[in-house]
PDB file of C-alpha atoms in Angstrom:
ATOM      1  CA  UNK S 875       0.000   0.000   0.000  1.00  0.00           C
ATOM      2  CA  UNK S 876       1.213   3.469  -0.819  1.00  0.00           C
ATOM      3  CA  UNK S 877       1.448   6.220   1.782  1.00  0.00           C
ATOM      4  CA  UNK S 878       0.211   9.807   1.895  1.00  0.00           C
ATOM      5  CA  UNK S 879       2.704  12.158   0.139  1.00  0.00           C
ATOM      6  CA  UNK S 880       4.168   9.342  -2.008  1.00  0.00           C
ATOM      7  CA  UNK S 881       4.742  10.201  -5.651  1.00  0.00           C
ATOM      8  CA  UNK S 882       3.398   7.510  -7.932  1.00  0.00           C
ATOM      9  CA  UNK S 883       2.781   6.826 -11.591  1.00  0.00           C
ATOM     10  CA  UNK S 884      -0.951   6.262 -12.020  1.00  0.00           C
ATOM     11  CA  UNK S 885      -2.101   4.709 -15.287  1.00  0.00           C
ATOM     12  CA  UNK S 886      -1.412   7.057 -18.155  1.00  0.00           C
ATOM     13  CA  UNK S 887      -2.244  10.030 -15.933  1.00  0.00           C
ATOM     14  CA  UNK S 888       1.453  10.291 -15.174  1.00  0.00           C
ATOM     15  CA  UNK S 889       2.940  11.481 -11.917  1.00  0.00           C
ATOM     16  CA  UNK S 890       0.526  11.995  -9.035  1.00  0.00           C
ATOM     17  CA  UNK S 891       1.029  12.662  -5.360  1.00  0.00           C
ATOM     18  CA  UNK S 892      -1.130  10.840  -2.846  1.00  0.00           C
ATOM     19  CA  UNK S 893      -2.921  13.521  -0.839  1.00  0.00           C
ATOM     20  CA  UNK S 894      -4.985  11.202   1.336  1.00  0.00           C
ATOM     21  CA  UNK S 895      -6.316   7.712   1.823  1.00  0.00           C
ATOM     22  CA  UNK S 896     -10.005   7.923   2.682  1.00  0.00           C
ATOM     23  CA  UNK S 897     -12.946   5.634   3.259  1.00  0.00           C
ATOM     24  CA  UNK S 898     -15.568   6.739   0.725  1.00  0.00           C
ATOM     25  CA  UNK S 899     -18.857   5.521  -0.720  1.00  0.00           C
ATOM     26  CA  UNK S 900     -18.446   6.981  -4.206  1.00  0.00           C
ATOM     27  CA  UNK S 901     -20.737   4.363  -5.764  1.00  0.00           C
ATOM     28  CA  UNK S 902     -23.519   5.209  -3.275  1.00  0.00           C
ATOM     29  CA  UNK S 903     -23.842   1.515  -2.452  1.00  0.00           C
ATOM     30  CA  UNK S 904     -23.959   1.993   1.299  1.00  0.00           C
ATOM     31  CA  UNK S 905     -20.506   0.402   1.645  1.00  0.00           C
ATOM     32  CA  UNK S 906     -17.411   2.491   2.147  1.00  0.00           C
ATOM     33  CA  UNK S 907     -14.197   1.520   0.431  1.00  0.00           C
ATOM     34  CA  UNK S 908     -10.601   2.755   0.802  1.00  0.00           C
ATOM     35  CA  UNK S 909      -9.608   5.244  -1.903  1.00  0.00           C
ATOM     36  CA  UNK S 910      -6.406   7.039  -2.771  1.00  0.00           C
ATOM     37  CA  UNK S 911      -6.965  10.740  -3.310  1.00  0.00           C
ATOM     38  CA  UNK S 912      -4.433  11.683  -5.980  1.00  0.00           C
ATOM     39  CA  UNK S 913      -3.251  15.089  -7.114  1.00  0.00           C
ATOM     40  CA  UNK S 914      -1.797  14.974 -10.640  1.00  0.00           C
ATOM     41  CA  UNK S 915       1.488  16.882 -10.574  1.00  0.00           C
ATOM     42  CA  UNK S 916       1.196  18.397 -14.060  1.00  0.00           C
ATOM     43  CA  UNK S 917      -2.478  19.281 -14.313  1.00  0.00           C
ATOM     44  CA  UNK S 918      -5.233  20.580 -12.083  1.00  0.00           C
ATOM     45  CA  UNK S 919      -7.788  18.242 -10.636  1.00  0.00           C
ATOM     46  CA  UNK S 920      -8.151  15.379  -8.238  1.00  0.00           C
ATOM     47  CA  UNK S 921      -8.304  11.669  -8.993  1.00  0.00           C
ATOM     48  CA  UNK S 922     -10.065   9.194  -6.715  1.00  0.00           C
ATOM     49  CA  UNK S 923      -9.102   5.576  -7.188  1.00  0.00           C
ATOM     50  CA  UNK S 924      -9.797   2.514  -5.065  1.00  0.00           C
ATOM     51  CA  UNK S 925      -6.792   1.237  -3.151  1.00  0.00           C
ATOM     52  CA  UNK S 926      -7.374  -2.143  -4.803  1.00  0.00           C
ATOM     53  CA  UNK S 927      -7.680  -0.721  -8.338  1.00  0.00           C
ATOM     54  CA  UNK S 928      -6.500  -2.731 -11.302  1.00  0.00           C
ATOM     55  CA  UNK S 929      -5.181   0.455 -12.939  1.00  0.00           C
ATOM     56  CA  UNK S 930      -1.394   0.405 -13.220  1.00  0.00           C
ATOM     57  CA  UNK S 931       0.377   2.125 -10.308  1.00  0.00           C
ATOM     58  CA  UNK S 932       3.979   2.214  -9.167  1.00  0.00           C
ATOM     59  CA  UNK S 933       6.335   4.492  -7.256  1.00  0.00           C
ATOM     60  CA  UNK S 934       8.214   7.139  -9.213  1.00  0.00           C
ATOM     61  CA  UNK S 935      11.764   5.968  -9.873  1.00  0.00           C
ATOM     62  CA  UNK S 936      14.517   7.169  -7.554  1.00  0.00           C
ATOM     63  CA  UNK S 937      17.067   9.836  -8.439  1.00  0.00           C
ATOM     64  CA  UNK S 938      19.725   7.132  -8.805  1.00  0.00           C
ATOM     65  CA  UNK S 939      17.488   5.074 -11.098  1.00  0.00           C
ATOM     66  CA  UNK S 940      16.689   8.195 -13.154  1.00  0.00           C
ATOM     67  CA  UNK S 941      20.385   8.944 -13.665  1.00  0.00           C
ATOM     68  CA  UNK S 942      21.077   5.296 -14.528  1.00  0.00           C
ATOM     69  CA  UNK S 943      18.221   5.397 -17.038  1.00  0.00           C
ATOM     70  CA  UNK S 944      19.638   8.504 -18.711  1.00  0.00           C
ATOM     71  CA  UNK S 945      23.063   6.847 -18.867  1.00  0.00           C
ATOM     72  CA  UNK S 946      21.484   3.820 -20.577  1.00  0.00           C
ATOM     73  CA  UNK S 947      19.600   5.879 -23.187  1.00  0.00           C
ATOM     74  CA  UNK S 948      22.248   5.507 -25.914  1.00  0.00           C
ATOM     75  CA  UNK S 949      22.027   1.713 -25.672  1.00  0.00           C
ATOM     76  CA  UNK S 950      18.217   1.575 -25.881  1.00  0.00           C
ATOM     77  CA  UNK S 951      17.472   0.642 -29.469  1.00  0.00           C
ATOM     78  CA  UNK S 952      14.904   2.336 -31.635  1.00  0.00           C
ATOM     79  CA  UNK S 953      12.856   0.176 -33.930  1.00  0.00           C
ATOM     80  CA  UNK S 954      13.719   0.841 -37.551  1.00  0.00           C
ATOM     81  CA  UNK S 955      10.156   0.385 -38.688  1.00  0.00           C
ATOM     82  CA  UNK S 956       6.830  -0.545 -37.291  1.00  0.00           C
ATOM     83  CA  UNK S 957       3.314  -1.258 -38.400  1.00  0.00           C
ATOM     84  CA  UNK S 958       2.098   0.864 -41.301  1.00  0.00           C
ATOM     85  CA  UNK S 959      -1.576   0.250 -40.535  1.00  0.00           C
ATOM     86  CA  UNK S 960      -2.749   3.215 -38.427  1.00  0.00           C
ATOM     87  CA  UNK S 961      -4.985   1.091 -36.196  1.00  0.00           C
ATOM     88  CA  UNK S 962      -2.245  -1.433 -35.421  1.00  0.00           C
ATOM     89  CA  UNK S 963       0.244   1.396 -34.854  1.00  0.00           C
ATOM     90  CA  UNK S 964      -2.130   3.163 -32.466  1.00  0.00           C
ATOM     91  CA  UNK S 965      -2.699  -0.071 -30.513  1.00  0.00           C
ATOM     92  CA  UNK S 966       1.053  -0.671 -30.233  1.00  0.00           C
ATOM     93  CA  UNK S 967       1.717   2.880 -29.042  1.00  0.00           C
ATOM     94  CA  UNK S 968      -1.227   2.759 -26.623  1.00  0.00           C
ATOM     95  CA  UNK S 969       0.096  -0.438 -25.040  1.00  0.00           C
ATOM     96  CA  UNK S 970       3.501   1.187 -24.441  1.00  0.00           C
ATOM     97  CA  UNK S 971       1.880   4.276 -22.916  1.00  0.00           C
ATOM     98  CA  UNK S 972      -0.386   2.219 -20.637  1.00  0.00           C
ATOM     99  CA  UNK S 973       2.521   0.149 -19.317  1.00  0.00           C
ATOM    100  CA  UNK S 974       4.348   3.408 -18.550  1.00  0.00           C
ATOM    101  CA  UNK S 975       7.724   1.685 -18.331  1.00  0.00           C
ATOM    102  CA  UNK S 976      10.454   4.313 -18.687  1.00  0.00           C
ATOM    103  CA  UNK S 977      12.698   2.108 -20.853  1.00  0.00           C
ATOM    104  CA  UNK S 978       9.790   1.310 -23.180  1.00  0.00           C
ATOM    105  CA  UNK S 979       8.888   5.006 -23.370  1.00  0.00           C
ATOM    106  CA  UNK S 980      12.469   5.836 -24.373  1.00  0.00           C
ATOM    107  CA  UNK S 981      12.361   3.155 -27.058  1.00  0.00           C
ATOM    108  CA  UNK S 982       9.040   4.524 -28.316  1.00  0.00           C
ATOM    109  CA  UNK S 983      10.356   8.104 -28.392  1.00  0.00           C
ATOM    110  CA  UNK S 984      13.538   7.083 -30.195  1.00  0.00           C
ATOM    111  CA  UNK S 985      11.564   4.959 -32.667  1.00  0.00           C
ATOM    112  CA  UNK S 986       9.187   7.803 -33.524  1.00  0.00           C
ATOM    113  CA  UNK S 987      12.094  10.236 -33.994  1.00  0.00           C
ATOM    114  CA  UNK S 988      13.826   7.699 -36.232  1.00  0.00           C
ATOM    115  CA  UNK S 989      10.621   7.186 -38.205  1.00  0.00           C
ATOM    116  CA  UNK S 990      10.246  10.972 -38.555  1.00  0.00           C
ATOM    117  CA  UNK S 991      13.820  11.299 -39.836  1.00  0.00           C
ATOM    118  CA  UNK S 992      13.185   8.611 -42.452  1.00  0.00           C
ATOM    119  CA  UNK S 993       9.970  10.385 -43.496  1.00  0.00           C
ATOM    120  CA  UNK S 994      11.794  13.710 -43.731  1.00  0.00           C
ATOM    121  CA  UNK S 995      14.403  12.152 -46.043  1.00  0.00           C
ATOM    122  CA  UNK S 996      11.486  11.284 -48.332  1.00  0.00           C
ATOM    123  CA  UNK S 997      10.087  14.837 -48.026  1.00  0.00           C
ATOM    124  CA  UNK S 998       7.193  13.568 -45.921  1.00  0.00           C
ATOM    125  CA  UNK S 999       5.909  14.756 -42.565  1.00  0.00           C
ATOM    126  CA  UNK S1000       5.373  12.902 -39.337  1.00  0.00           C
ATOM    127  CA  UNK S1001       1.851  11.460 -39.063  1.00  0.00           C
ATOM    128  CA  UNK S1002      -0.690  12.689 -36.532  1.00  0.00           C
ATOM    129  CA  UNK S1003      -0.633   9.382 -34.640  1.00  0.00           C
ATOM    130  CA  UNK S1004       3.147   9.622 -34.268  1.00  0.00           C
ATOM    131  CA  UNK S1005       2.932  13.278 -33.153  1.00  0.00           C
ATOM    132  CA  UNK S1006       0.278  12.507 -30.544  1.00  0.00           C
ATOM    133  CA  UNK S1007       2.102   9.536 -29.037  1.00  0.00           C
ATOM    134  CA  UNK S1008       5.491  11.261 -29.151  1.00  0.00           C
ATOM    135  CA  UNK S1009       4.080  14.156 -27.137  1.00  0.00           C
ATOM    136  CA  UNK S1010       2.313  11.794 -24.695  1.00  0.00           C
ATOM    137  CA  UNK S1011       5.354   9.554 -24.168  1.00  0.00           C
ATOM    138  CA  UNK S1012       7.678  12.542 -23.682  1.00  0.00           C
ATOM    139  CA  UNK S1013       5.232  14.066 -21.182  1.00  0.00           C
ATOM    140  CA  UNK S1014       5.126  10.832 -19.181  1.00  0.00           C
ATOM    141  CA  UNK S1015       8.883  10.216 -19.283  1.00  0.00           C
ATOM    142  CA  UNK S1016       9.986  13.798 -18.623  1.00  0.00           C
ATOM    143  CA  UNK S1017       7.356  14.188 -15.906  1.00  0.00           C
ATOM    144  CA  UNK S1018       8.697  11.204 -14.009  1.00  0.00           C
ATOM    145  CA  UNK S1019      12.324  12.240 -14.517  1.00  0.00           C
ATOM    146  CA  UNK S1020      11.510  15.766 -13.300  1.00  0.00           C
ATOM    147  CA  UNK S1021      10.088  14.471 -10.021  1.00  0.00           C
ATOM    148  CA  UNK S1022      12.885  11.919  -9.579  1.00  0.00           C
ATOM    149  CA  UNK S1023      15.589  14.512 -10.277  1.00  0.00           C
ATOM    150  CA  UNK S1024      13.765  17.294  -8.385  1.00  0.00           C
ATOM    151  CA  UNK S1025      13.774  19.733 -11.287  1.00  0.00           C
ATOM    152  CA  UNK S1026      11.177  21.559 -13.362  1.00  0.00           C
ATOM    153  CA  UNK S1027       9.796  19.407 -16.177  1.00  0.00           C
ATOM    154  CA  UNK S1028      10.714  22.026 -18.783  1.00  0.00           C
ATOM    155  CA  UNK S1029      14.405  21.584 -17.883  1.00  0.00           C
ATOM    156  CA  UNK S1030      14.514  17.793 -18.174  1.00  0.00           C
ATOM    157  CA  UNK S1031      15.161  17.590 -21.930  1.00  0.00           C
ATOM    158  CA  UNK S1032      18.152  19.963 -21.653  1.00  0.00           C
ATOM    159  CA  UNK S1033      19.432  18.054 -18.618  1.00  0.00           C
ATOM    160  CA  UNK S1034      19.204  14.732 -20.464  1.00  0.00           C
ATOM    161  CA  UNK S1035      20.920  16.151 -23.565  1.00  0.00           C
ATOM    162  CA  UNK S1036      23.720  17.658 -21.446  1.00  0.00           C
ATOM    163  CA  UNK S1037      24.256  14.434 -19.506  1.00  0.00           C
ATOM    164  CA  UNK S1038      24.371  12.418 -22.745  1.00  0.00           C
ATOM    165  CA  UNK S1039      26.858  14.896 -24.224  1.00  0.00           C
ATOM    166  CA  UNK S1040      29.020  14.578 -21.103  1.00  0.00           C
ATOM    167  CA  UNK S1041      28.888  10.776 -21.378  1.00  0.00           C
ATOM    168  CA  UNK S1042      29.912  10.935 -25.041  1.00  0.00           C
ATOM    169  CA  UNK S1043      33.016  12.966 -24.113  1.00  0.00           C
ATOM    170  CA  UNK S1044      34.205  10.356 -21.599  1.00  0.00           C
TER     171      UNK S1044
END
């Protein structure tokens, strides 16, 4: 069970902080149930979810794990190509987003950038599905890294690029 003030990844909501654990009867069934009261870190609002929810939840990675992940980024392989059918592509991207595994998100981001570069060589533009899932996967990844590294989310990309440049010089 998570504790009040823990930072967690909740589904594809991204980083949330647990504000409270309360007994509530949200279904008006006459039976109270334990709920996490979550505050999304990067948007306004409150999320109520049962403590025993089947929605994916995990702790935000530690600072050490975040730095290790950044160090491993060059070795995470991008897929050269993927499904060309938009429906299959969307399902594949959705599965990666829902699992919210940082390594998988990096692979997805790198794969979409690689796909975009190949399209640009052919004087084509990135598709809307790729744009949407690139933005979503970067938001999820950079949001978690920002909390783990205790920095503003808008500085994470520069931090990652600088750290990778420093690694390349070693």
